[in-house]
Amino acid sequence: MQKWLDIIRGAYMPRTAEHLKTGTRPPFPYSDTRLLPYLQHSFWFLPNVAACHAMANLLAARHNVFWHDYTVVTAAGAGAGIGLEALPPVRAAIGSGFDSKTITLSCGKLTTGVTVAQWSAILMLRNLKSPETYFQSAFRVQSPWSIKNPNGDNPNEEDVLKPACFVFDFAPTRALRQLSEYGIGLSPNEPNPRRR
């Protein structure tokens, strides 16, 4: 996991040397200046409670200085509460959303029926059997974040604070498989999968 954390912030040494030789650098989420503004508040969807706690410990490790700017909220396990009880710590960590940086770690909590406007990215770090769960989780970050009438003088004016959102899925076939399964579910009696 440490190598993966280094990779997503563009600091994995063997790959860095290769990029210097070729003059190219892929847009890693936490290193690309075009993506960083959208990663101020993100949701990381992990496989289980133990993985959430292990990731929180790794992000807090002394040598992971880059990640110390982020408040990590672990919304997993009995300690996080049941259902919506897991939401207040996330809202408290985010505050207004302007002066804070957060990473919410979860393995299932806060993936349905919850809107956190400040989340603008989700990192899919688990395999899911259900396309509905995949898309419900992905949709957590697409909620709009805007301020209506920001100056107090025009009720029709709206300041959009989140113009884009991102789903980072590190298993390319997973997203394609989920789309296929979802399509099959929409037309279960269709014998030809290409027509779905």
XYZ file of N, CA, C and O in Angstrom:
784
model
N 0.823 -1.197 0.000
C 0.000 0.000 0.000
C 0.865 1.258 0.000
O 0.454 2.270 -0.539
N 2.019 1.165 0.634
C 2.899 2.335 0.646
C 3.307 2.725 -0.777
O 3.293 3.900 -1.132
N 3.650 1.738 -1.608
C 4.021 2.038 -2.997
C 2.853 2.700 -3.726
O 3.038 3.629 -4.499
N 1.653 2.196 -3.474
C 0.474 2.766 -4.124
C 0.283 4.225 -3.705
O 0.002 5.087 -4.539
N 0.440 4.514 -2.412
C 0.329 5.903 -1.944
C 1.374 6.784 -2.623
O 1.095 7.934 -2.985
N 2.577 6.245 -2.787
C 3.626 7.006 -3.474
C 3.266 7.224 -4.941
O 3.491 8.298 -5.489
N 2.700 6.200 -5.579
C 2.339 6.294 -6.995
C 1.260 7.358 -7.215
O 1.381 8.183 -8.122
N 0.205 7.367 -6.394
C -0.896 8.317 -6.662
C -0.508 9.762 -6.391
O -1.220 10.675 -6.800
N 0.607 9.972 -5.724
C 1.085 11.353 -5.586
C 2.313 11.612 -6.452
O 2.984 12.628 -6.316
N 2.608 10.641 -7.366
C 3.667 10.829 -8.351
C 5.069 10.718 -7.821
O 6.004 11.253 -8.414
N 5.265 10.014 -6.717
C 6.578 9.976 -6.082
C 7.231 8.593 -6.070
O 8.175 8.379 -5.340
N 6.733 7.674 -6.879
C 7.327 6.333 -6.899
C 8.579 6.389 -7.761
O 8.522 6.640 -8.958
N 9.736 6.187 -7.176
C 11.029 6.435 -7.809
C 11.272 5.693 -9.123
O 11.707 6.310 -10.086
N 11.066 4.373 -9.243
C 11.345 3.721 -10.533
C 10.555 4.336 -11.683
O 11.069 4.485 -12.782
N 9.328 4.698 -11.460
C 8.508 5.300 -12.507
C 8.961 6.736 -12.779
O 8.907 7.199 -13.911
N 9.423 7.439 -11.765
C 9.861 8.822 -11.933
C 11.029 8.900 -12.899
O 11.072 9.757 -13.782
N 11.992 7.987 -12.769
C 13.150 7.988 -13.667
C 12.710 7.740 -15.105
O 13.210 8.386 -16.042
N 11.767 6.835 -15.295
C 11.255 6.542 -16.640
C 10.588 7.773 -17.246
O 10.773 8.079 -18.424
N 9.831 8.514 -16.445
C 9.135 9.696 -16.945
C 10.117 10.815 -17.293
O 9.887 11.576 -18.225
N 11.218 10.903 -16.551
C 12.232 11.899 -16.873
C 12.876 11.599 -18.219
O 13.174 12.495 -18.993
N 13.098 10.316 -18.516
C 13.709 9.922 -19.791
C 12.785 10.207 -20.960
O 13.231 10.666 -22.015
N 11.499 9.924 -20.806
C 10.562 10.078 -21.917
C 9.963 11.471 -22.006
O 9.377 11.827 -23.019
N 10.076 12.240 -20.950
C 9.516 13.588 -20.943
C 8.014 13.625 -20.743
O 7.384 14.644 -20.968
N 7.445 12.499 -20.344
C 6.004 12.444 -20.100
C 5.749 12.083 -18.649
O 6.566 11.434 -18.002
N 4.621 12.495 -18.167
C 4.237 12.158 -16.800
C 2.725 11.990 -16.764
O 1.989 12.944 -17.036
N 2.259 10.786 -16.431
C 0.804 10.589 -16.395
C 0.176 11.392 -15.260
O 0.837 11.714 -14.273
N -1.100 11.716 -15.390
C -1.762 12.533 -14.364
C -2.179 11.714 -13.143
O -3.295 11.234 -13.051
N -1.259 11.538 -12.200
C -1.601 10.851 -10.968
C -2.463 11.775 -10.120
O -2.231 12.986 -10.063
N -3.470 11.227 -9.432
C -4.455 12.083 -8.751
C -3.872 13.129 -7.816
O -4.257 14.291 -7.892
N -2.963 12.757 -6.957
C -2.483 13.701 -5.949
C -1.169 14.383 -6.328
O -0.483 14.931 -5.477
N -0.836 14.365 -7.628
C 0.362 15.077 -8.057
C 0.083 16.027 -9.217
O 0.840 16.955 -9.442
N -0.975 15.790 -9.946
C -1.289 16.616 -11.101
C -1.986 17.896 -10.638
O -3.023 17.841 -9.984
N -1.425 19.029 -11.019
C -1.978 20.314 -10.558
C -3.385 20.568 -11.090
O -4.124 21.341 -10.509
N -3.753 19.897 -12.189
C -5.110 20.050 -12.715
C -6.126 19.297 -11.859
O -7.296 19.656 -11.817
N -5.681 18.222 -11.199
C -6.589 17.393 -10.406
C -6.619 17.768 -8.925
O -7.633 17.567 -8.264
N -5.525 18.284 -8.404
C -5.436 18.569 -6.960
C -6.562 19.430 -6.407
O -7.058 19.155 -5.316
N -7.038 20.450 -7.112
C -8.140 21.240 -6.552
C -9.408 20.419 -6.303
O -10.220 20.769 -5.459
N -9.561 19.324 -7.048
C -10.746 18.481 -6.895
C -10.546 17.388 -5.854
O -11.442 16.603 -5.617
N -9.384 17.347 -5.254
C -9.090 16.312 -4.268
C -8.958 16.885 -2.864
O -8.361 16.276 -1.985
N -9.516 18.052 -2.673
C -9.491 18.661 -1.343
C -10.313 17.817 -0.369
O -9.958 17.683 0.792
N -11.413 17.234 -0.855
C -12.256 16.354 -0.039
C -12.594 15.134 -0.883
O -13.270 15.260 -1.911
N -12.119 13.984 -0.466
C -12.342 12.774 -1.257
C -12.842 11.630 -0.381
O -12.711 11.647 0.840
N -13.407 10.647 -1.056
C -13.970 9.454 -0.425
C -13.209 8.260 -0.977
O -13.130 8.090 -2.192
N -12.624 7.455 -0.088
C -11.886 6.266 -0.516
C -12.700 5.050 -0.104
O -12.945 4.830 1.083
N -13.100 4.244 -1.074
C -13.953 3.077 -0.847
C -13.074 1.832 -0.787
O -12.578 1.348 -1.802
N -12.887 1.315 0.421
C -11.964 0.206 0.686
C -12.707 -1.111 0.909
O -13.918 -1.109 1.118
N -11.987 -2.257 0.907
C -12.649 -3.565 0.972
C -13.305 -3.923 2.303
O -14.322 -4.598 2.316
N -12.724 -3.510 3.432
C -13.281 -3.920 4.719
C -12.833 -2.971 5.824
O -12.021 -2.074 5.598
N -13.355 -3.220 7.024
C -13.063 -2.356 8.175
C -11.569 -2.358 8.491
O -10.965 -1.310 8.739
N -10.958 -3.532 8.470
C -9.528 -3.631 8.769
C -8.707 -2.812 7.772
O -7.737 -2.136 8.158
N -9.087 -2.843 6.498
C -8.376 -2.068 5.482
C -8.514 -0.570 5.742
O -7.559 0.184 5.545
N -9.684 -0.140 6.182
C -9.895 1.279 6.493
C -8.988 1.732 7.630
O -8.339 2.782 7.541
N -8.927 0.947 8.681
C -8.078 1.311 9.827
C -6.595 1.231 9.466
O -5.809 2.097 9.882
N -6.221 0.227 8.664
C -4.828 0.112 8.238
C -4.429 1.308 7.369
O -3.334 1.859 7.517
N -5.329 1.715 6.475
C -5.041 2.865 5.613
C -4.928 4.140 6.447
O -4.043 4.970 6.213
N -5.809 4.305 7.413
C -5.736 5.490 8.287
C -4.388 5.530 9.010
O -3.755 6.586 9.100
N -3.941 4.376 9.502
C -2.648 4.311 10.187
C -1.500 4.628 9.225
O -0.550 5.329 9.595
N -1.583 4.121 8.008
C -0.526 4.365 7.030
C -0.476 5.838 6.630
O 0.594 6.428 6.523
N -1.632 6.453 6.422
C -1.667 7.874 6.073
C -1.110 8.745 7.199
O -0.526 9.799 6.945
N -1.285 8.294 8.435
C -0.803 9.052 9.588
C 0.653 8.753 9.931
O 1.237 9.430 10.780
N 1.242 7.755 9.279
C 2.623 7.375 9.583
C 3.555 8.573 9.423
O 3.363 9.432 8.554
N 4.540 8.597 10.248
C 5.465 9.725 10.317
C 6.104 10.054 8.970
O 6.292 11.220 8.621
N 6.460 9.033 8.198
C 7.155 9.251 6.929
C 6.233 9.723 5.802
O 6.716 10.193 4.774
N 4.936 9.636 5.977
C 3.980 10.064 4.944
C 3.570 11.518 5.144
O 2.391 11.833 5.290
N 4.532 12.394 5.108
C 4.333 13.814 5.406
C 3.291 14.460 4.481
O 2.492 15.272 4.932
N 3.298 14.073 3.207
C 2.346 14.661 2.255
C 0.909 14.543 2.754
O 0.118 15.473 2.623
N 0.559 13.401 3.330
C -0.817 13.122 3.722
C -1.214 13.780 5.038
O -2.386 13.799 5.389
N -0.259 14.351 5.746
C -0.569 14.969 7.038
C -1.389 16.249 6.889
O -1.967 16.732 7.862
N -1.471 16.806 5.701
C -2.314 17.980 5.457
C -3.798 17.626 5.442
O -4.648 18.503 5.511
N -4.103 16.332 5.321
C -5.481 15.865 5.222
C -5.959 15.322 6.566
O -5.239 14.584 7.230
N -7.173 15.694 6.933
C -7.810 15.071 8.085
C -8.455 13.795 7.585
O -9.270 13.828 6.663
N -8.064 12.676 8.166
C -8.579 11.377 7.737
C -9.700 10.965 8.676
O -9.513 10.899 9.893
N -10.866 10.709 8.103
C -12.025 10.264 8.872
C -12.291 8.811 8.497
O -12.509 8.502 7.330
N -12.262 7.939 9.492
C -12.528 6.524 9.248
C -13.990 6.246 9.571
O -14.371 6.157 10.738
N -14.788 6.115 8.524
C -16.222 5.828 8.676
C -16.435 4.337 8.431
O -17.022 3.929 7.428
N -15.916 3.539 9.342
C -15.999 2.087 9.185
C -16.020 1.427 10.559
O -15.398 1.911 11.502
N -16.755 0.339 10.648
C -16.810 -0.421 11.887
C -17.817 0.133 12.878
O -18.456 1.173 12.654
N -17.952 -0.581 13.980
C -18.934 -0.218 15.002
C -18.648 1.151 15.618
O -19.569 1.876 15.988
N -17.379 1.523 15.692
C -17.017 2.804 16.289
C -17.495 4.008 15.496
O -17.614 5.103 16.034
N -17.768 3.814 14.223
C -18.236 4.919 13.380
C -19.725 5.163 13.510
O -20.228 6.171 13.027
N -20.430 4.249 14.169
C -21.869 4.401 14.317
C -22.619 3.676 13.223
O -22.046 3.199 12.254
N -23.921 3.614 13.380
C -24.778 2.917 12.438
C -25.476 3.940 11.548
O -26.016 4.940 12.028
N -25.470 3.680 10.240
C -26.166 4.554 9.295
C -25.655 5.975 9.313
O -24.455 6.222 9.216
N -26.576 6.907 9.495
C -26.234 8.329 9.453
C -25.391 8.800 10.635
O -24.877 9.911 10.611
N -25.227 7.952 11.655
C -24.364 8.334 12.782
C -22.911 8.508 12.342
O -22.137 9.166 13.029
N -22.545 7.934 11.203
C -21.180 8.067 10.696
C -20.945 9.409 10.006
O -19.805 9.773 9.721
N -21.993 10.160 9.732
C -21.875 11.412 8.986
C -21.359 12.611 9.791
O -20.540 13.382 9.269
N -21.780 12.844 11.041
C -21.309 14.033 11.760
C -19.795 14.204 11.852
O -19.294 15.327 11.679
N -18.999 13.139 12.089
C -17.547 13.345 12.100
C -16.995 13.822 10.757
O -16.046 14.608 10.709
N -17.603 13.362 9.664
C -17.180 13.795 8.329
C -17.498 15.278 8.164
O -16.645 16.066 7.746
N -18.714 15.671 8.507
C -19.110 17.085 8.382
C -18.250 17.985 9.287
O -17.875 19.085 8.883
N -17.935 17.504 10.481
C -17.100 18.292 11.397
C -15.689 18.476 10.824
O -15.117 19.567 10.921
N -15.139 17.438 10.229
C -13.789 17.528 9.657
C -13.763 18.460 8.453
O -12.821 19.227 8.268
N -14.803 18.414 7.639
C -14.866 19.254 6.440
C -15.148 20.709 6.803
O -14.578 21.621 6.218
N -15.998 20.940 7.797
C -16.371 22.308 8.155
C -17.035 22.991 6.978
O -17.907 22.426 6.329
N -16.596 24.193 6.651
C -17.154 24.907 5.508
C -16.653 24.311 4.193
O -17.244 24.524 3.144
N -15.532 23.608 4.264
C -14.960 22.994 3.074
C -13.900 23.821 2.390
O -13.193 23.333 1.523
N -13.755 25.064 2.795
C -12.805 25.946 2.132
C -11.392 25.836 2.697
O -10.428 25.894 1.954
N -11.276 25.722 3.998
C -9.965 25.766 4.649
C -9.493 24.407 5.145
O -8.537 24.335 5.904
N -10.160 23.349 4.731
C -9.787 22.023 5.214
C -9.535 21.088 4.042
O -9.929 21.359 2.912
N -8.846 20.002 4.341
C -8.641 18.921 3.384
C -8.978 17.635 4.120
O -8.497 17.425 5.234
N -9.803 16.790 3.499
C -10.204 15.559 4.173
C -10.155 14.369 3.229
O -10.302 14.508 2.013
N -9.960 13.215 3.835
C -10.096 11.930 3.161
C -11.012 11.099 4.047
O -10.723 10.902 5.225
N -12.122 10.653 3.495
C -13.050 9.795 4.226
C -12.821 8.367 3.770
O -12.923 8.067 2.577
N -12.499 7.496 4.714
C -12.272 6.080 4.425
C -13.501 5.300 4.843
O -13.985 5.441 5.963
N -14.015 4.464 3.947
C -15.192 3.669 4.260
C -15.167 2.373 3.469
O -14.524 2.282 2.422
N -15.889 1.385 3.990
C -16.035 0.119 3.262
C -17.508 -0.166 3.001
O -17.876 -1.260 2.606
N -18.353 0.813 3.228
C -19.778 0.632 2.974
C -20.633 1.739 3.564
O -21.669 2.087 3.016
N -20.214 2.309 4.678
C -20.986 3.401 5.275
C -20.890 4.639 4.383
O -19.886 4.872 3.736
N -21.954 5.408 4.369
C -22.038 6.676 3.638
C -22.004 6.504 2.123
O -21.685 7.442 1.398
N -22.349 5.308 1.630
C -22.340 5.091 0.188
C -23.728 5.189 -0.437
O -23.842 5.190 -1.663
N -24.765 5.282 0.368
C -26.120 5.457 -0.167
C -26.882 6.451 0.702
O -26.703 6.489 1.919
N -27.703 7.252 0.069
C -28.592 8.147 0.797
C -27.926 9.278 1.542
O -28.528 9.886 2.416
N -26.686 9.579 1.227
C -25.939 10.619 1.935
C -25.409 11.615 0.911
O -24.922 11.217 -0.139
N -25.505 12.880 1.224
C -24.944 13.906 0.356
C -23.926 14.716 1.144
O -24.250 15.328 2.152
N -22.702 14.670 0.677
C -21.636 15.520 1.204
C -21.161 16.329 0.005
O -20.394 15.836 -0.824
N -21.652 17.535 -0.091
C -21.419 18.357 -1.283
C -19.936 18.569 -1.572
O -19.537 18.675 -2.726
N -19.115 18.614 -0.544
C -17.695 18.909 -0.729
C -16.897 17.749 -1.320
O -15.810 17.960 -1.844
N -17.388 16.519 -1.219
C -16.675 15.399 -1.841
C -16.674 15.592 -3.346
O -17.727 15.705 -3.972
N -15.515 15.598 -3.955
C -15.456 15.743 -5.402
C -14.687 14.618 -6.079
O -14.509 14.646 -7.291
N -14.241 13.634 -5.308
C -13.546 12.496 -5.903
C -13.776 11.260 -5.044
O -13.862 11.349 -3.819
N -13.890 10.116 -5.725
C -13.964 8.837 -5.037
C -12.878 7.946 -5.624
O -12.677 7.918 -6.842
N -12.168 7.265 -4.760
C -11.169 6.299 -5.180
C -11.743 4.919 -4.909
O -11.968 4.552 -3.747
N -12.023 4.184 -5.968
C -12.584 2.832 -5.851
C -11.434 1.861 -5.594
O -10.629 1.596 -6.485
N -11.378 1.349 -4.400
C -10.278 0.474 -4.015
C -10.778 -0.896 -3.568
O -10.149 -1.552 -2.750
N -11.909 -1.316 -4.098
C -12.464 -2.618 -3.762
C -13.252 -3.169 -4.935
O -13.734 -2.415 -5.773
N -13.355 -4.467 -4.979
C -14.176 -5.124 -5.988
C -15.595 -5.210 -5.459
O -15.806 -5.537 -4.296
N -16.542 -4.920 -6.316
C -17.947 -4.974 -5.932
C -18.683 -5.917 -6.874
O -18.461 -5.897 -8.081
N -19.538 -6.717 -6.312
C -20.337 -7.635 -7.119
C -21.534 -6.920 -7.741
O -21.968 -7.234 -8.820
N -22.068 -5.955 -7.048
C -23.302 -5.299 -7.469
C -23.018 -3.991 -8.207
O -22.393 -3.083 -7.649
N -23.484 -3.874 -9.454
C -23.325 -2.596 -10.156
C -24.049 -1.456 -9.446
O -23.592 -0.317 -9.467
N -25.175 -1.774 -8.801
C -25.918 -0.729 -8.089
C -25.068 -0.121 -6.978
O -25.052 1.098 -6.799
N -24.357 -0.967 -6.241
C -23.484 -0.468 -5.167
C -22.363 0.382 -5.745
O -22.022 1.436 -5.209
N -21.794 -0.064 -6.841
C -20.717 0.674 -7.503
C -21.195 2.076 -7.888
O -20.558 3.076 -7.561
N -22.320 2.139 -8.572
C -22.802 3.433 -9.057
C -23.351 4.303 -7.925
O -23.171 5.522 -7.938
N -24.011 3.710 -6.945
C -24.470 4.486 -5.786
C -23.277 5.142 -5.108
O -23.341 6.302 -4.707
N -22.191 4.395 -4.967
C -20.986 4.939 -4.335
C -20.382 6.040 -5.198
O -19.998 7.096 -4.688
N -20.296 5.795 -6.498
C -19.724 6.794 -7.402
C -20.553 8.087 -7.393
O -20.000 9.186 -7.461
N -21.864 7.947 -7.266
C -22.733 9.122 -7.287
C -22.610 9.976 -6.024
O -23.117 11.094 -5.989
N -21.961 9.486 -4.992
C -21.764 10.291 -3.786
C -20.992 11.560 -4.107
O -21.171 12.575 -3.440
N -20.112 11.517 -5.095
C -19.278 12.691 -5.371
C -19.868 13.623 -6.423
O -19.339 14.711 -6.652
N -20.960 13.224 -7.067
C -21.525 14.076 -8.126
C -22.532 15.085 -7.610
O -23.060 15.872 -8.372
N -22.789 15.085 -6.316
C -23.728 16.052 -5.747
C -23.204 17.472 -5.949
O -22.024 17.738 -5.768
N -24.066 18.403 -6.332
C -23.601 19.775 -6.568
C -23.168 20.465 -5.273
O -23.708 20.203 -4.212
N -22.179 21.333 -5.409
C -21.755 22.187 -4.301
C -21.730 23.607 -4.849
O -20.889 23.969 -5.651
N -22.697 24.382 -4.444
C -22.788 25.751 -4.920
C -23.408 26.629 -3.836
O -23.985 26.139 -2.872
N -23.259 27.918 -4.026
C -23.839 28.895 -3.101
C -24.799 29.756 -3.898
O -24.415 30.355 -4.907
N -26.032 29.783 -3.474
C -27.023 30.631 -4.131
C -26.948 32.032 -3.522
O -26.794 32.180 -2.321
N -27.042 33.024 -4.379
C -27.015 34.420 -3.973
C -25.770 34.715 -3.122
O -25.878 35.171 -1.980
N -24.559 34.465 -3.658
C -23.340 34.608 -2.856
C -23.065 36.011 -2.327
O -22.485 36.167 -1.252
N -23.503 37.027 -3.055
C -23.258 38.403 -2.613
C -24.453 39.015 -1.896
O -24.382 40.138 -1.417
N -25.551 38.296 -1.867
C -26.734 38.779 -1.171
C -27.568 39.790 -1.936
O -28.505 40.354 -1.388
N -27.240 40.016 -3.200
C -27.994 41.023 -3.939
C -28.679 40.501 -5.198
O -29.349 41.254 -5.900
N -28.528 39.220 -5.512
C -29.153 38.650 -6.702
C -29.594 37.214 -6.397
O -28.774 36.299 -6.419
N -30.877 37.009 -6.129
C -31.341 35.665 -5.777
C -31.197 34.652 -6.911
O -31.252 33.458 -6.670
N -30.968 35.112 -8.140
C -30.794 34.198 -9.268
C -29.338 33.822 -9.509
O -29.051 32.960 -10.326
N -28.422 34.485 -8.812
C -26.998 34.203 -9.004
C -26.609 32.959 -8.198
O -27.083 32.736 -7.088
N -25.739 32.159 -8.802
C -25.270 30.951 -8.136
C -23.777 30.797 -8.400
O -23.320 30.867 -9.535
N -23.006 30.604 -7.347
C -21.566 30.412 -7.456
C -21.289 28.908 -7.342
O -21.481 28.317 -6.276
N -20.874 28.289 -8.441
C -20.611 26.848 -8.467
C -19.206 26.604 -7.922
O -18.216 27.057 -8.493
N -19.131 25.890 -6.813
C -17.855 25.631 -6.161
C -17.232 24.304 -6.585
O -16.048 24.084 -6.378
N -18.037 23.416 -7.159
C -17.538 22.119 -7.624
C -18.006 21.911 -9.064
O -19.050 21.332 -9.308
N -17.211 22.360 -10.038
C -17.638 22.234 -11.429
C -17.413 20.842 -12.020
O -17.942 20.533 -13.080
N -16.620 20.012 -11.348
C -16.328 18.663 -11.857
C -16.126 17.716 -10.685
O -15.833 18.140 -9.562
N -16.301 16.432 -10.974
C -16.010 15.410 -9.973
C -15.346 14.237 -10.680
O -15.434 14.107 -11.907
N -14.669 13.389 -9.915
C -13.888 12.313 -10.506
C -14.116 11.003 -9.785
O -14.240 10.965 -8.553
N -14.133 9.923 -10.575
C -14.135 8.565 -10.055
C -12.818 7.957 -10.508
O -12.571 7.817 -11.704
N -11.958 7.638 -9.554
C -10.690 6.991 -9.858
C -10.844 5.511 -9.566
O -11.029 5.107 -8.416
N -10.798 4.716 -10.612
C -10.911 3.268 -10.460
C -9.614 2.686 -10.995
O -9.283 2.867 -12.159
N -8.878 2.008 -10.141
C -7.554 1.527 -10.487
C -7.575 0.134 -11.105
O -6.530 -0.456 -11.328
N -8.753 -0.389 -11.374
C -8.916 -1.657 -12.090
C -9.782 -1.356 -13.313
O -11.006 -1.333 -13.210
N -9.165 -1.092 -14.459
C -9.927 -0.653 -15.641
C -11.064 -1.587 -16.030
O -12.110 -1.129 -16.470
N -10.883 -2.874 -15.866
C -11.946 -3.798 -16.276
C -13.124 -3.766 -15.311
O -14.227 -4.133 -15.680
N -12.910 -3.307 -14.098
C -13.993 -3.286 -13.105
C -15.124 -2.358 -13.552
O -16.291 -2.739 -13.534
N -14.791 -1.165 -13.960
C -15.825 -0.214 -14.390
C -16.569 -0.749 -15.617
O -17.794 -0.656 -15.689
N -15.837 -1.318 -16.561
C -16.488 -1.876 -17.757
C -17.401 -3.046 -17.392
O -18.506 -3.171 -17.917
N -16.944 -3.899 -16.481
C -17.766 -5.030 -16.047
C -19.034 -4.545 -15.349
O -20.123 -5.077 -15.570
N -18.916 -3.510 -14.535
C -20.077 -2.975 -13.826
C -21.089 -2.395 -14.817
O -22.297 -2.595 -14.661
N -20.612 -1.690 -15.831
C -21.517 -1.149 -16.851
C -22.222 -2.279 -17.596
O -23.428 -2.214 -17.845
N -21.475 -3.321 -17.933
C -22.068 -4.459 -18.629
C -23.125 -5.144 -17.768
O -24.230 -5.427 -18.234
N -22.800 -5.399 -16.505
C -23.748 -6.057 -15.598
C -25.003 -5.207 -15.407
O -26.106 -5.728 -15.334
N -24.813 -3.898 -15.336
C -25.959 -3.011 -15.175
C -26.866 -3.078 -16.406
O -28.081 -3.148 -16.295
N -26.251 -3.080 -17.590
C -27.022 -3.185 -18.822
C -27.774 -4.500 -18.923
O -28.933 -4.542 -19.342
N -27.131 -5.576 -18.509
C -27.784 -6.888 -18.518
C -28.984 -6.876 -17.574
O -30.039 -7.414 -17.883
N -28.818 -6.225 -16.444
C -29.917 -6.134 -15.479
C -31.099 -5.340 -15.993
O -32.240 -5.581 -15.597
N -30.849 -4.404 -16.893
C -31.938 -3.595 -17.454
C -32.792 -4.391 -18.439
O -33.969 -4.107 -18.613
N -32.175 -5.368 -19.101
C -32.893 -6.195 -20.086
C -32.578 -7.666 -19.855
O -31.898 -8.301 -20.659
N -33.053 -8.246 -18.759
C -32.660 -9.622 -18.424
C -33.169 -10.671 -19.416
O -32.599 -11.746 -19.519
N -34.207 -10.370 -20.179
C -34.760 -11.354 -21.108
C -34.179 -11.234 -22.518
O -34.556 -12.016 -23.396
N -33.308 -10.292 -22.746
C -32.709 -10.113 -24.061
C -31.614 -11.166 -24.270
O -30.644 -11.207 -23.529
N -31.768 -12.043 -25.280
C -30.794 -13.114 -25.481
C -29.450 -12.631 -26.051
O -28.434 -13.257 -25.853
N -29.455 -11.512 -26.767
C -28.238 -11.018 -27.391
C -27.659 -9.882 -26.558
O -28.210 -8.783 -26.526
N -26.506 -10.082 -25.880
C -25.945 -9.043 -25.019
C -25.585 -7.763 -25.752
O -25.567 -6.697 -25.177
N -25.327 -7.847 -27.075
C -24.963 -6.638 -27.833
C -26.129 -5.679 -27.996
O -25.950 -4.503 -28.233
N -27.324 -6.170 -27.897
C -28.504 -5.323 -28.053
C -28.823 -4.563 -26.756
O -29.643 -3.674 -26.748
N -28.262 -4.982 -25.668
C -28.545 -4.343 -24.383
C -27.891 -3.022 -24.395
O -28.045 -2.069 -23.929
